[in-house]
mmCIF file of C-alpha atoms in Angstrom:
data_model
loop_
_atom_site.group_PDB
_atom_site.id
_atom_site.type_symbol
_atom_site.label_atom_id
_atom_site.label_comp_id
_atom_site.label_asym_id
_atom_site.label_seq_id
_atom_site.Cartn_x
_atom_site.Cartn_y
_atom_site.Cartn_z
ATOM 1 C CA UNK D 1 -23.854 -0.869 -0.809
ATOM 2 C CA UNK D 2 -24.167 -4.125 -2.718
ATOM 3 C CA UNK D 3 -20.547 -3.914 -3.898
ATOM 4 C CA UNK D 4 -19.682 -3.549 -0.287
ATOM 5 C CA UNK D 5 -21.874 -6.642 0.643
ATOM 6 C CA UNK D 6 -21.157 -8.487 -2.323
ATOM 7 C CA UNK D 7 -16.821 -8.281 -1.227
ATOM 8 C CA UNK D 8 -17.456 -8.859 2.363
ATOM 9 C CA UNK D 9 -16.757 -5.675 3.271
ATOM 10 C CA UNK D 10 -17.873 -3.682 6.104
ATOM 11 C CA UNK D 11 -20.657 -1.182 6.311
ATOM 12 C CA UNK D 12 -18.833 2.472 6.015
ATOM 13 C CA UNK D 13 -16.522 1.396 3.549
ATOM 14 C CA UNK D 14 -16.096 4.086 1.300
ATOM 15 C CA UNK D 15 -16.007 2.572 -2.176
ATOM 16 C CA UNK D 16 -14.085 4.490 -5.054
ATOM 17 C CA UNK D 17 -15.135 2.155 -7.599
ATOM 18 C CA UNK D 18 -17.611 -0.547 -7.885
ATOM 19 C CA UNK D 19 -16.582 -1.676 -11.126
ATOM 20 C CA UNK D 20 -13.721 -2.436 -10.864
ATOM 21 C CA UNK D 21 -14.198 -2.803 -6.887
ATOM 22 C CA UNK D 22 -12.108 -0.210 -5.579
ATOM 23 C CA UNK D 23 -12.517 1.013 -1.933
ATOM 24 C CA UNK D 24 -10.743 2.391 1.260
ATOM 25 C CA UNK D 25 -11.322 1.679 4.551
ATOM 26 C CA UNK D 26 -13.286 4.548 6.776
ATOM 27 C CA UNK D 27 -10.790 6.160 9.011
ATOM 28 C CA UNK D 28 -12.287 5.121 12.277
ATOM 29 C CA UNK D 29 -12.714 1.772 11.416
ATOM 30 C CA UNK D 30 -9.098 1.990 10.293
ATOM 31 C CA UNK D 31 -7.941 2.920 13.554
ATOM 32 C CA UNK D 32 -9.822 0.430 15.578
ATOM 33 C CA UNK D 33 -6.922 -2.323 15.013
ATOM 34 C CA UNK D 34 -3.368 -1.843 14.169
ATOM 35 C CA UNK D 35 -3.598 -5.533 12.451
ATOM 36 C CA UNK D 36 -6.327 -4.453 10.051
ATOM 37 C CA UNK D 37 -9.404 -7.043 9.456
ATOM 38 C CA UNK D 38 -9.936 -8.579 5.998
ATOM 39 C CA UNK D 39 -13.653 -6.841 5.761
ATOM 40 C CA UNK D 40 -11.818 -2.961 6.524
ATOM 41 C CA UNK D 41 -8.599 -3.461 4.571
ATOM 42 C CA UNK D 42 -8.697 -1.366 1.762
ATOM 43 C CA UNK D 43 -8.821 -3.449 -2.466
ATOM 44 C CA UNK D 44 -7.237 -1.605 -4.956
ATOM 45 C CA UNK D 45 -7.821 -3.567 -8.673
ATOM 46 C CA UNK D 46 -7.904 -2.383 -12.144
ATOM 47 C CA UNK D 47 -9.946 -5.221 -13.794
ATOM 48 C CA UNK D 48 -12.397 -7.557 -13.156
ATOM 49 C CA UNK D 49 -11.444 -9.813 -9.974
ATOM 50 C CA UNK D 50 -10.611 -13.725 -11.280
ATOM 51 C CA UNK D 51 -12.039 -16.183 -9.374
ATOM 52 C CA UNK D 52 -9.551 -19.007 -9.680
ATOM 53 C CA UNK D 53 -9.949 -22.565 -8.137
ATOM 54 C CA UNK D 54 -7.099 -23.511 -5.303
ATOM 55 C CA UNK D 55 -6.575 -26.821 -6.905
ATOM 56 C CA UNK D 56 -6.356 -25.024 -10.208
ATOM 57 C CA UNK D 57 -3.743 -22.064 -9.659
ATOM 58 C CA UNK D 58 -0.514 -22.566 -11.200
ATOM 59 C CA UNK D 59 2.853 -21.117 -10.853
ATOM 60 C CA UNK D 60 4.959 -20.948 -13.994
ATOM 61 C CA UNK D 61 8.905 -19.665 -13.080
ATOM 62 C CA UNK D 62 10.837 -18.454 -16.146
ATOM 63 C CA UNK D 63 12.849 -16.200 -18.041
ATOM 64 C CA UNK D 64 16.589 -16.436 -17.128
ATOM 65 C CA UNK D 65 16.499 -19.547 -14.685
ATOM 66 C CA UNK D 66 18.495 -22.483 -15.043
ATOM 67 C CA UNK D 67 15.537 -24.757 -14.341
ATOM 68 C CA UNK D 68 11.941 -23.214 -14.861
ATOM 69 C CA UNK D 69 9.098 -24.595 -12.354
ATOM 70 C CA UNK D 70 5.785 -25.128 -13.186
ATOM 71 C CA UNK D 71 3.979 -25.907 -9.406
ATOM 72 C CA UNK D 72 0.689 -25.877 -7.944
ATOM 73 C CA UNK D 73 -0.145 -24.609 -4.412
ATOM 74 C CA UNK D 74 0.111 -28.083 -2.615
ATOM 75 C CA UNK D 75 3.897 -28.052 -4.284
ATOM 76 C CA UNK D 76 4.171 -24.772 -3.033
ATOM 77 C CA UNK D 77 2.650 -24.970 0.407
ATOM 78 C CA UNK D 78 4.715 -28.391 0.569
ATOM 79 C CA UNK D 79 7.832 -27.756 -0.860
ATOM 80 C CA UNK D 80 8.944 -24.339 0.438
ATOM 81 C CA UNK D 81 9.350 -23.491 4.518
ATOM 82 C CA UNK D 82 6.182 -21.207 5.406
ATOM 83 C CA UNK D 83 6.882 -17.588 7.188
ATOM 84 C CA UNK D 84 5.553 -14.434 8.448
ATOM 85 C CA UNK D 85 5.992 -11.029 7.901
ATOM 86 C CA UNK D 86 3.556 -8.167 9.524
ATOM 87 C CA UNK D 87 3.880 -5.594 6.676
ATOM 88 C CA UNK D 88 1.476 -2.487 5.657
ATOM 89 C CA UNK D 89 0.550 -2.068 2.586
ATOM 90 C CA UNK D 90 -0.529 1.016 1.006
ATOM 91 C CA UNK D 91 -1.289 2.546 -2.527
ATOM 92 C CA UNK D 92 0.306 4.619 -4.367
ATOM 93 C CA UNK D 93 -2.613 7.143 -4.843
ATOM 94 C CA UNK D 94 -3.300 7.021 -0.838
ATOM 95 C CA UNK D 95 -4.051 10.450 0.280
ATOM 96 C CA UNK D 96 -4.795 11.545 -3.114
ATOM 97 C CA UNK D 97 -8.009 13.899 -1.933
ATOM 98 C CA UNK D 98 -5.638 16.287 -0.272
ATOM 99 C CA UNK D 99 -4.256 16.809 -3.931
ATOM 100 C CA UNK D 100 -7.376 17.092 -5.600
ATOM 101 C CA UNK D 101 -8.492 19.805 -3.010
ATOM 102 C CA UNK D 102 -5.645 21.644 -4.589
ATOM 103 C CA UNK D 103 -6.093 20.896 -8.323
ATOM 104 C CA UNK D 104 -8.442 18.392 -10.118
ATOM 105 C CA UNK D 105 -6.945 15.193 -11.019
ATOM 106 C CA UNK D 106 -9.237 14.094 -13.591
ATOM 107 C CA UNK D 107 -9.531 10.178 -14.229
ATOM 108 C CA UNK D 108 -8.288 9.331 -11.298
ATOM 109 C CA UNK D 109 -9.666 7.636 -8.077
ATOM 110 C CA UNK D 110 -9.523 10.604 -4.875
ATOM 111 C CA UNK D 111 -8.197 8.297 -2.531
ATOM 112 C CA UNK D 112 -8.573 9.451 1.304
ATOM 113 C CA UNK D 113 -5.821 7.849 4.056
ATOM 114 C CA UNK D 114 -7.466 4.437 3.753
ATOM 115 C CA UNK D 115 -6.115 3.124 1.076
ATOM 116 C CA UNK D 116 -2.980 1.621 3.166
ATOM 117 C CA UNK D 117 -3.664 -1.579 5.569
ATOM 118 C CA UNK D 118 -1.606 -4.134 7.717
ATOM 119 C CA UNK D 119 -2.004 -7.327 7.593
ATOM 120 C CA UNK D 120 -0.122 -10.827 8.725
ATOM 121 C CA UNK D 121 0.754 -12.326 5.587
ATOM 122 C CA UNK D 122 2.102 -15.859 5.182
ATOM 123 C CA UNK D 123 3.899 -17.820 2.595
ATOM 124 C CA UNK D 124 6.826 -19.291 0.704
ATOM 125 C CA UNK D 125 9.591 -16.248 0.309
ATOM 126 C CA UNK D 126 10.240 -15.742 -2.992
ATOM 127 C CA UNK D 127 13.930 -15.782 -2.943
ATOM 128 C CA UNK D 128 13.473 -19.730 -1.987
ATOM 129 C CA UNK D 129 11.207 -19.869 -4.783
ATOM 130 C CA UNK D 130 13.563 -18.385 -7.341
ATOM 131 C CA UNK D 131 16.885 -20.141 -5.479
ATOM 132 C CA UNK D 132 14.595 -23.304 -6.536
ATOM 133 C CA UNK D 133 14.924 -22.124 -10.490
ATOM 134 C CA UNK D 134 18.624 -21.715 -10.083
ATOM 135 C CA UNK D 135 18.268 -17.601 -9.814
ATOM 136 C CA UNK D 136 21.130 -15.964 -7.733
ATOM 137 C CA UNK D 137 22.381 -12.108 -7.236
ATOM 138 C CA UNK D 138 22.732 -9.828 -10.029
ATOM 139 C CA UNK D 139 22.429 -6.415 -9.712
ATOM 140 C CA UNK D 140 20.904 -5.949 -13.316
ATOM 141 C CA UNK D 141 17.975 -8.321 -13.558
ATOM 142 C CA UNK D 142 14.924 -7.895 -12.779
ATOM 143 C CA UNK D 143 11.882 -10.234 -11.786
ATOM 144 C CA UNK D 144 8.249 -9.848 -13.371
ATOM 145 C CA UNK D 145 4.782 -10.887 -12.098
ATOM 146 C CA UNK D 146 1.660 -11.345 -14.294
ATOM 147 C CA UNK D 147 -1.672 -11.889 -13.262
ATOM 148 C CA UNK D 148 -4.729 -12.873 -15.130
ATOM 149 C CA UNK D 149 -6.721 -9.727 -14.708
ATOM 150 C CA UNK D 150 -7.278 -8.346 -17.723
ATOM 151 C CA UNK D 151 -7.098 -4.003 -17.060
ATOM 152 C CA UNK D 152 -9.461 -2.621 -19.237
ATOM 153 C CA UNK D 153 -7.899 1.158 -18.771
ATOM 154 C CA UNK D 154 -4.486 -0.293 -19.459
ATOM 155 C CA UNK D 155 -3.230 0.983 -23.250
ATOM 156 C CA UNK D 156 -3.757 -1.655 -24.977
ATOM 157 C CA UNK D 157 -6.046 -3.882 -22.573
ATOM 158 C CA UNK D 158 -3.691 -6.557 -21.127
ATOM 159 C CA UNK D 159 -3.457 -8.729 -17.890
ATOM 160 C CA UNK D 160 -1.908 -7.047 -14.965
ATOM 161 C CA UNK D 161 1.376 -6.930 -14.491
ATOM 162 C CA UNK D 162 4.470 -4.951 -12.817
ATOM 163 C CA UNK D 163 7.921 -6.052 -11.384
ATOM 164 C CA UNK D 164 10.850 -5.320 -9.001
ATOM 165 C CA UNK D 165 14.844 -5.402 -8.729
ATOM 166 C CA UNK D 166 15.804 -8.894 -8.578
ATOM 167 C CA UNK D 167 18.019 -7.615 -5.245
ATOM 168 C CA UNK D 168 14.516 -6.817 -3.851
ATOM 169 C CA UNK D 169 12.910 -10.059 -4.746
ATOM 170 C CA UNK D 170 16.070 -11.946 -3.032
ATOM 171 C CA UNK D 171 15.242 -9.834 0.101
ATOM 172 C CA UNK D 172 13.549 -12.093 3.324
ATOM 173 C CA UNK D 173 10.509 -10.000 3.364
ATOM 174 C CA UNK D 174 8.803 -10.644 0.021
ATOM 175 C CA UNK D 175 6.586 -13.488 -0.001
ATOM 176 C CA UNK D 176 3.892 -15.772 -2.274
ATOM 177 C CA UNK D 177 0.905 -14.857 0.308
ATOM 178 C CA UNK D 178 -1.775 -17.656 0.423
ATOM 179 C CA UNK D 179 -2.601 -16.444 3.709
ATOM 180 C CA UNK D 180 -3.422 -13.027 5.356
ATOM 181 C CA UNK D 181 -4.382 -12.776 8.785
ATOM 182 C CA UNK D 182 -4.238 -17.009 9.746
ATOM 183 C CA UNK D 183 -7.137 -17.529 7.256
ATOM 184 C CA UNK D 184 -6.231 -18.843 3.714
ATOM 185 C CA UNK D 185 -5.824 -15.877 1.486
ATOM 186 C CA UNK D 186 -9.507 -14.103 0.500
ATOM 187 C CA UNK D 187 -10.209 -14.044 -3.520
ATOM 188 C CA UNK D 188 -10.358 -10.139 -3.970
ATOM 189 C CA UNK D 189 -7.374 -9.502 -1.575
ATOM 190 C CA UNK D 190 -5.613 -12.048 -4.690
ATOM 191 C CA UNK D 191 -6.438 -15.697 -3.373
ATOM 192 C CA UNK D 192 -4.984 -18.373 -3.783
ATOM 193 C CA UNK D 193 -1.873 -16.960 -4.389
ATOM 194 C CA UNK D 194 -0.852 -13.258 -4.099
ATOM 195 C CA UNK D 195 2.996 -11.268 -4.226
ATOM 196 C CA UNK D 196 3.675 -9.336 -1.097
ATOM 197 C CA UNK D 197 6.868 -6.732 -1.478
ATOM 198 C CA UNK D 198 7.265 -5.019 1.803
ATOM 199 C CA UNK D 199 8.568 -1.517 0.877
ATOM 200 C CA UNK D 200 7.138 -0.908 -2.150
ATOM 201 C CA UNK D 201 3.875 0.951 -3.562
ATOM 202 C CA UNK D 202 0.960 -1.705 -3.362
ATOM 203 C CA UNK D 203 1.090 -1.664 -7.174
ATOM 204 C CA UNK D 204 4.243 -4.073 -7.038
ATOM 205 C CA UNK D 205 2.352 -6.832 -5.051
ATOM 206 C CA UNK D 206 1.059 -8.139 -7.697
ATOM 207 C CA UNK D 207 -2.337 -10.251 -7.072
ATOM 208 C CA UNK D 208 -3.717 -13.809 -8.145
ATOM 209 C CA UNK D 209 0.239 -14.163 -9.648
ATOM 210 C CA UNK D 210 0.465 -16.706 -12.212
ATOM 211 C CA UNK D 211 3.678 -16.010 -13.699
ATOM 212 C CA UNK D 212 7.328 -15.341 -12.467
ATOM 213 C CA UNK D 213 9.309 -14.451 -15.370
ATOM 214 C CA UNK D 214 13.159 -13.262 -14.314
ATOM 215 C CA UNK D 215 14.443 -11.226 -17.360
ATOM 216 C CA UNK D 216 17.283 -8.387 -17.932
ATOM 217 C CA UNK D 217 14.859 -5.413 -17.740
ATOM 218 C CA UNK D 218 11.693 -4.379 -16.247
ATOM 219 C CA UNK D 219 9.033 -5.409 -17.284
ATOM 220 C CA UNK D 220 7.441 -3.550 -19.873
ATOM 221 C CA UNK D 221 3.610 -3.973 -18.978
ATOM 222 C CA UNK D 222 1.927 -1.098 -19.191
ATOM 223 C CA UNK D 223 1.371 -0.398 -14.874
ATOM 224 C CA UNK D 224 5.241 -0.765 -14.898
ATOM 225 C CA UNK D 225 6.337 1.034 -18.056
ATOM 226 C CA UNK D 226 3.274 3.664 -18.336
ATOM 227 C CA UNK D 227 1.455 4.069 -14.954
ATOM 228 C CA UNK D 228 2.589 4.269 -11.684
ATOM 229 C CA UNK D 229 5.273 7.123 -12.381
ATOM 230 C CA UNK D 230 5.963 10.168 -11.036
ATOM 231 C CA UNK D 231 5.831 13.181 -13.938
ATOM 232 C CA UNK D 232 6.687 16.822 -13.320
ATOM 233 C CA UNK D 233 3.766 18.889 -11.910
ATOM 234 C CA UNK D 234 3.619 20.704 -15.468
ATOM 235 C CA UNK D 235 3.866 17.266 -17.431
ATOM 236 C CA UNK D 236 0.545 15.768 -19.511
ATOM 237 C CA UNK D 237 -0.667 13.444 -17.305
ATOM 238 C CA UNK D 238 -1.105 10.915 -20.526
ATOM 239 C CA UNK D 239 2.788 10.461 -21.233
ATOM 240 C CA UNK D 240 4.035 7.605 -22.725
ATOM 241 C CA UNK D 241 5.922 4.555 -21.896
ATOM 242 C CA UNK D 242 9.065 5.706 -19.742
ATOM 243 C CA UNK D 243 8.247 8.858 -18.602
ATOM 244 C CA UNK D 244 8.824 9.911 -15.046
ATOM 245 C CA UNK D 245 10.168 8.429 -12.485
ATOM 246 C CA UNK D 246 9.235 4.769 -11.555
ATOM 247 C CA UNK D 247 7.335 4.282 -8.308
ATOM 248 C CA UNK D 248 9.148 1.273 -6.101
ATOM 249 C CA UNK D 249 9.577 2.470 -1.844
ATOM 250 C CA UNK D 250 7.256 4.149 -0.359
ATOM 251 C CA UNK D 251 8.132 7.319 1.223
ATOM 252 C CA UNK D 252 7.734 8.319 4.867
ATOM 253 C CA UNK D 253 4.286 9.108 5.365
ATOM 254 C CA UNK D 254 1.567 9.420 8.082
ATOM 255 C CA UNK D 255 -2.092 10.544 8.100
ATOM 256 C CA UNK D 256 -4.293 11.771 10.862
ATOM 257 C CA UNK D 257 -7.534 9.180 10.919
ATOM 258 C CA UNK D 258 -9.127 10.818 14.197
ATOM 259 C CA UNK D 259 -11.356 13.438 14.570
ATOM 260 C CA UNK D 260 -12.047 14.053 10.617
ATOM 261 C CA UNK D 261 -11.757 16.804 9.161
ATOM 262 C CA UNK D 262 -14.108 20.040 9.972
ATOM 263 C CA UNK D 263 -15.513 17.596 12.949
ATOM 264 C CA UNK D 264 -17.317 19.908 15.423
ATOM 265 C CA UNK D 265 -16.159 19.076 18.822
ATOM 266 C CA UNK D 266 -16.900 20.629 22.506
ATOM 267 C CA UNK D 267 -14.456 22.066 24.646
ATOM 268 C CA UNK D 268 -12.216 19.539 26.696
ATOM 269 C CA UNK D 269 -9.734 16.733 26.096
ATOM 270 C CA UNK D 270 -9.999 15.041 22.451
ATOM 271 C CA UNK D 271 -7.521 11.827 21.186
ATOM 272 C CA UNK D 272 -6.049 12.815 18.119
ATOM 273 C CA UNK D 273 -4.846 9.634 16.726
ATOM 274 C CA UNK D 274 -3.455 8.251 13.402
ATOM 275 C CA UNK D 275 -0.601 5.957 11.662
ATOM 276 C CA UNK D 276 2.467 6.852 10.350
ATOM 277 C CA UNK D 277 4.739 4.178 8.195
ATOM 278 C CA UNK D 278 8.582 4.465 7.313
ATOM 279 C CA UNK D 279 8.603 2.978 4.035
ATOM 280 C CA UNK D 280 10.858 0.548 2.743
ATOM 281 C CA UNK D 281 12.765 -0.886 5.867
ATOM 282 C CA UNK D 282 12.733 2.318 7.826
ATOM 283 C CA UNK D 283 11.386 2.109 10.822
ATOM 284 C CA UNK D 284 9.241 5.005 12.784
ATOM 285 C CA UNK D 285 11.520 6.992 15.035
ATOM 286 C CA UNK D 286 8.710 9.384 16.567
ATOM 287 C CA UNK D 287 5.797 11.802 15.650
ATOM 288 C CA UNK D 288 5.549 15.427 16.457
ATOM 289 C CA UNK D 289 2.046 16.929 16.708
ATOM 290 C CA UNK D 290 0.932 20.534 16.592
ATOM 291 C CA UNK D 291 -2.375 22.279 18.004
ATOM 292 C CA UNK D 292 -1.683 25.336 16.400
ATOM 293 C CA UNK D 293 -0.711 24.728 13.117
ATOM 294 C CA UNK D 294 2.747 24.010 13.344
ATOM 295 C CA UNK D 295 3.313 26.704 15.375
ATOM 296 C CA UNK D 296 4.791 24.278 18.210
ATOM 297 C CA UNK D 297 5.192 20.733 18.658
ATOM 298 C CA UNK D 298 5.408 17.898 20.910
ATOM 299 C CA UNK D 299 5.544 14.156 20.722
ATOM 300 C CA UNK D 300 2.812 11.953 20.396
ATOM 301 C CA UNK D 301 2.553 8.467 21.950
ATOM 302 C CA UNK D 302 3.857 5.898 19.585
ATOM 303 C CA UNK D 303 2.415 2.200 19.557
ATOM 304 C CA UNK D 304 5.278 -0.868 19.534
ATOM 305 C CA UNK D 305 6.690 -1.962 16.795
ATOM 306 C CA UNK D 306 5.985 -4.626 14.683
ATOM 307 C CA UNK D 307 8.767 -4.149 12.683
ATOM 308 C CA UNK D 308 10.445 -2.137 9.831
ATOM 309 C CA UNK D 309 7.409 -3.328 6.900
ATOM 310 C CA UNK D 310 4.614 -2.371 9.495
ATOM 311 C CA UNK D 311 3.003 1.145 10.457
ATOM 312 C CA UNK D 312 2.920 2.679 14.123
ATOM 313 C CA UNK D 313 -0.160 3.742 15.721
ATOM 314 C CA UNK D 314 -0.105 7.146 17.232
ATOM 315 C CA UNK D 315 -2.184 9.283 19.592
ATOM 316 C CA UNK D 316 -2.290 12.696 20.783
ATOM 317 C CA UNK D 317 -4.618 14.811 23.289
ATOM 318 C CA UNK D 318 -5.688 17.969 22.621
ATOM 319 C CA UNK D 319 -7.490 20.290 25.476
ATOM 320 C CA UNK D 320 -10.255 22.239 23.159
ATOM 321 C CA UNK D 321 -10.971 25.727 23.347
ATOM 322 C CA UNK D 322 -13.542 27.840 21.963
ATOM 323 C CA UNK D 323 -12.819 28.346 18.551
ATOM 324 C CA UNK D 324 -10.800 26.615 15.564
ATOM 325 C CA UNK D 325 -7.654 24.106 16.304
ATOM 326 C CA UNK D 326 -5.321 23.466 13.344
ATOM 327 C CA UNK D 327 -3.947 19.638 14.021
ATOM 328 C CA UNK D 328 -0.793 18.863 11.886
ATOM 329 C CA UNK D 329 1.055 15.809 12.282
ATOM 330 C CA UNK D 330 4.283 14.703 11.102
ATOM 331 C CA UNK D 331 6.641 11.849 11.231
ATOM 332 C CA UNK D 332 10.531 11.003 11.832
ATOM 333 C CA UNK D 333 12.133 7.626 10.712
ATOM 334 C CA UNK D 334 14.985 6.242 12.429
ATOM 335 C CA UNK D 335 17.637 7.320 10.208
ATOM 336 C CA UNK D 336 16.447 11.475 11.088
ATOM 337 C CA UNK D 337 14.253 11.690 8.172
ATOM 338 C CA UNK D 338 10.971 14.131 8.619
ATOM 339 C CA UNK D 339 8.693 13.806 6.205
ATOM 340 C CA UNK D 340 7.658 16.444 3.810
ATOM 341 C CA UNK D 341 5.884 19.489 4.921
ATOM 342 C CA UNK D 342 4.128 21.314 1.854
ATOM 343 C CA UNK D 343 1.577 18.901 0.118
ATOM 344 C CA UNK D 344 1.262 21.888 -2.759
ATOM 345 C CA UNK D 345 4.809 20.790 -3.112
ATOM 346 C CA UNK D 346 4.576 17.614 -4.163
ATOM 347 C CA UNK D 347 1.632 18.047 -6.252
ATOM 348 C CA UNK D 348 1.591 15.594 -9.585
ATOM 349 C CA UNK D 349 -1.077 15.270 -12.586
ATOM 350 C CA UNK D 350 -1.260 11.564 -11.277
ATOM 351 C CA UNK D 351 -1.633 12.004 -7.761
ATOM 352 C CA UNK D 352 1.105 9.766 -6.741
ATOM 353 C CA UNK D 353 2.940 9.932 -3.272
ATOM 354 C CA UNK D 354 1.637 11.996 -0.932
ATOM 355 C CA UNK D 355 3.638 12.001 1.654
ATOM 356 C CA UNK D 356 3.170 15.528 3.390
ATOM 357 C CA UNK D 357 2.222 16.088 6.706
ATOM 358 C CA UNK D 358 -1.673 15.414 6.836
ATOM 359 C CA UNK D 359 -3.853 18.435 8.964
ATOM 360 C CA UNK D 360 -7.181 18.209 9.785
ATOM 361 C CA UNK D 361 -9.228 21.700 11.213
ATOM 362 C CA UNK D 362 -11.566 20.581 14.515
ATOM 363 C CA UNK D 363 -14.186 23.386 14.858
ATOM 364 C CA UNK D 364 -14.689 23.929 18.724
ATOM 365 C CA UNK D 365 -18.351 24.892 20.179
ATOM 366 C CA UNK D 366 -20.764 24.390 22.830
ATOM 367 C CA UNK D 367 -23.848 23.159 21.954
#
């Protein structure tokens, strides 16, 4: 509770970590807002959170630029047109508890459906940051972020870092954050100055960013060259550098937040109700819901949409019965892709990317 208290976050969180402070939002309070509040959304770190001074952050732009920048926030904030962009932003590892249930994951955090959040984020793109340094379009280059969090389960130790396609950092929707939600950009969620890349596993938006550094290959930090990969279900989960397959877009994906699982319910009418996201810029085409456990289908009720970077909200009601109900959700982007079905399926010794269809079991009883 005092980690909770001490981050500002609400009562009910459930927290993964408290050293380094890593916790997901409850599922009902996840639901309550399709714009998620700062105390619910979920913090995801791997080292101890800096506390750096507004009118001390810097921005150093390198690499291969034909002018490097060195520029504090009020250059930033001054300088470069503000925008918006709702996006949702969720971590690679989200859902990982349905995987554990299957196979222990040892080491690793068993992330529940929290750990993905919306939020209004604004700030300088970065594509007018880097169009600043001279950068233009090249299909092989690459653009790095470092933080000054130093990852203690990194091998060696060594700040944070990661990075992205260069054609993805040119793209409209990736910004320099210093705000989230109209209010200037909270220290843990990577104040004063965070990356935001739409799309892409929340590993890539890389917090408290201190560094831009634009070179001819990714960046070979160890969260971009050793974690955050996908290996083979049979592989050790302690490969080295360059194994696997590179996490960048998240895959279609939804999760059922309402009732929980093994909730005991009475008979009658019951919201089932949950998000689904389309992952990169695909948009959420419609979600199919089952009472019988697949068995048959029809659509749920879809919220609007804020966009191809943002989740839809979706609900479902379900007349109980006497007995068990098998709920099973599962989601269609707007190009006709379903997401997967078999979570065994996509089981991995890391945990990463579960995007099967999510089921919950209500138990139905009178009292």
């Amino acid at each position: 509770m005092t980690s909770v208290r001490t981050w500002g976050k609400r009562p009910g969180t459930v927290v993964q970590e408290a050293v380094p402070f890593n916790a997901e939002a409850a599922a009902a309070a996840l639901a309550d807002e399709e714009i998620t509040p700062v105390d619910v959304f979920y913090a995801r770190n791997h080292g101890p959170i800096p506390d750096v001074a507004a009118n001390d952050w810097r921005l150093v732009v390198d690499g291969l630029v034909d002018a490097e920048l060195d520029l504090s926030l009020d250059r930033l904030t001054s300088e470069f047109a503000e925008h918006e962009v709702t996006a949702t932003l969720q971590c690679a590892g989200n859902r990982r508890d349905e995987f554990v249930a299957i196979r222990p994951i040892p080491g690793e955090d068993p992330w529940g459906p929290g750990a993905t959040s919306t939020a209004r984020w604004h700030g300088a793109r970065l594509a007018d940051v880097l169009a600043s340094a001279g950068v233009t379009d090249a299909d092989d280059l690459h653009v790095e972020f470092t933080a000054p969090d130093v990852a203690a389960d990194a091998s060696p130790a060594q700040a944070y870092g990661s990075s992205i396609p260069l054609r993805k950092a040119l793209s409209r929707e990736v910004l320099l954050a210093w705000r989230m939600n109209d209010e200037p950009l909270p220290r843990l969620h990577g104040g004063p100055v965070r990356v935001v890349v739409p799309g892409f596993i929340g590993a890539r938006s890389v917090k408290w960013v201190h560094r831009i550094t634009v070179r001819d290959s990714p960046s070979d930090n160890y969260f971009q060259a050793s974690a955050y990969r996908l290996l083979p279900a049979d592989a050790d989960p302690g490969a080295g550098a360059g194994e696997g397959i590179p996490l960048s877009s998240i895959g279609l994906n939804s999760a059922i937040l309402c009732p929980a699982d093994g909730a005991v319910l009475p008979p009658g009418p019951v919201t089932v109700s949950g998000y689904a996201l389309g992952g990169d810029d695909r948009e959420i085409a419609r979600v199919d819901v089952s009472a019988d456990g697949g068995a048959t289908w029809r659509p749920a009720e879809l919220s609007a949409s804020r966009g191809p970077w943002a989740w839809r909200f979706w609900s479902f009601t379900v007349d109980l019965v006497d007995g068990t109900v098998d709920v099973v959700a599962r989601a269609w982007d707007d190009r006709g892709g379903l997401q997967s079905e078999s979570t065994a399926a996509l089981w991995n010794p890391k945990g990463y990317a579960n995007y099967s269809w999510p089921r919950r079991r209500i138990v139905v009883g009178r009292s």
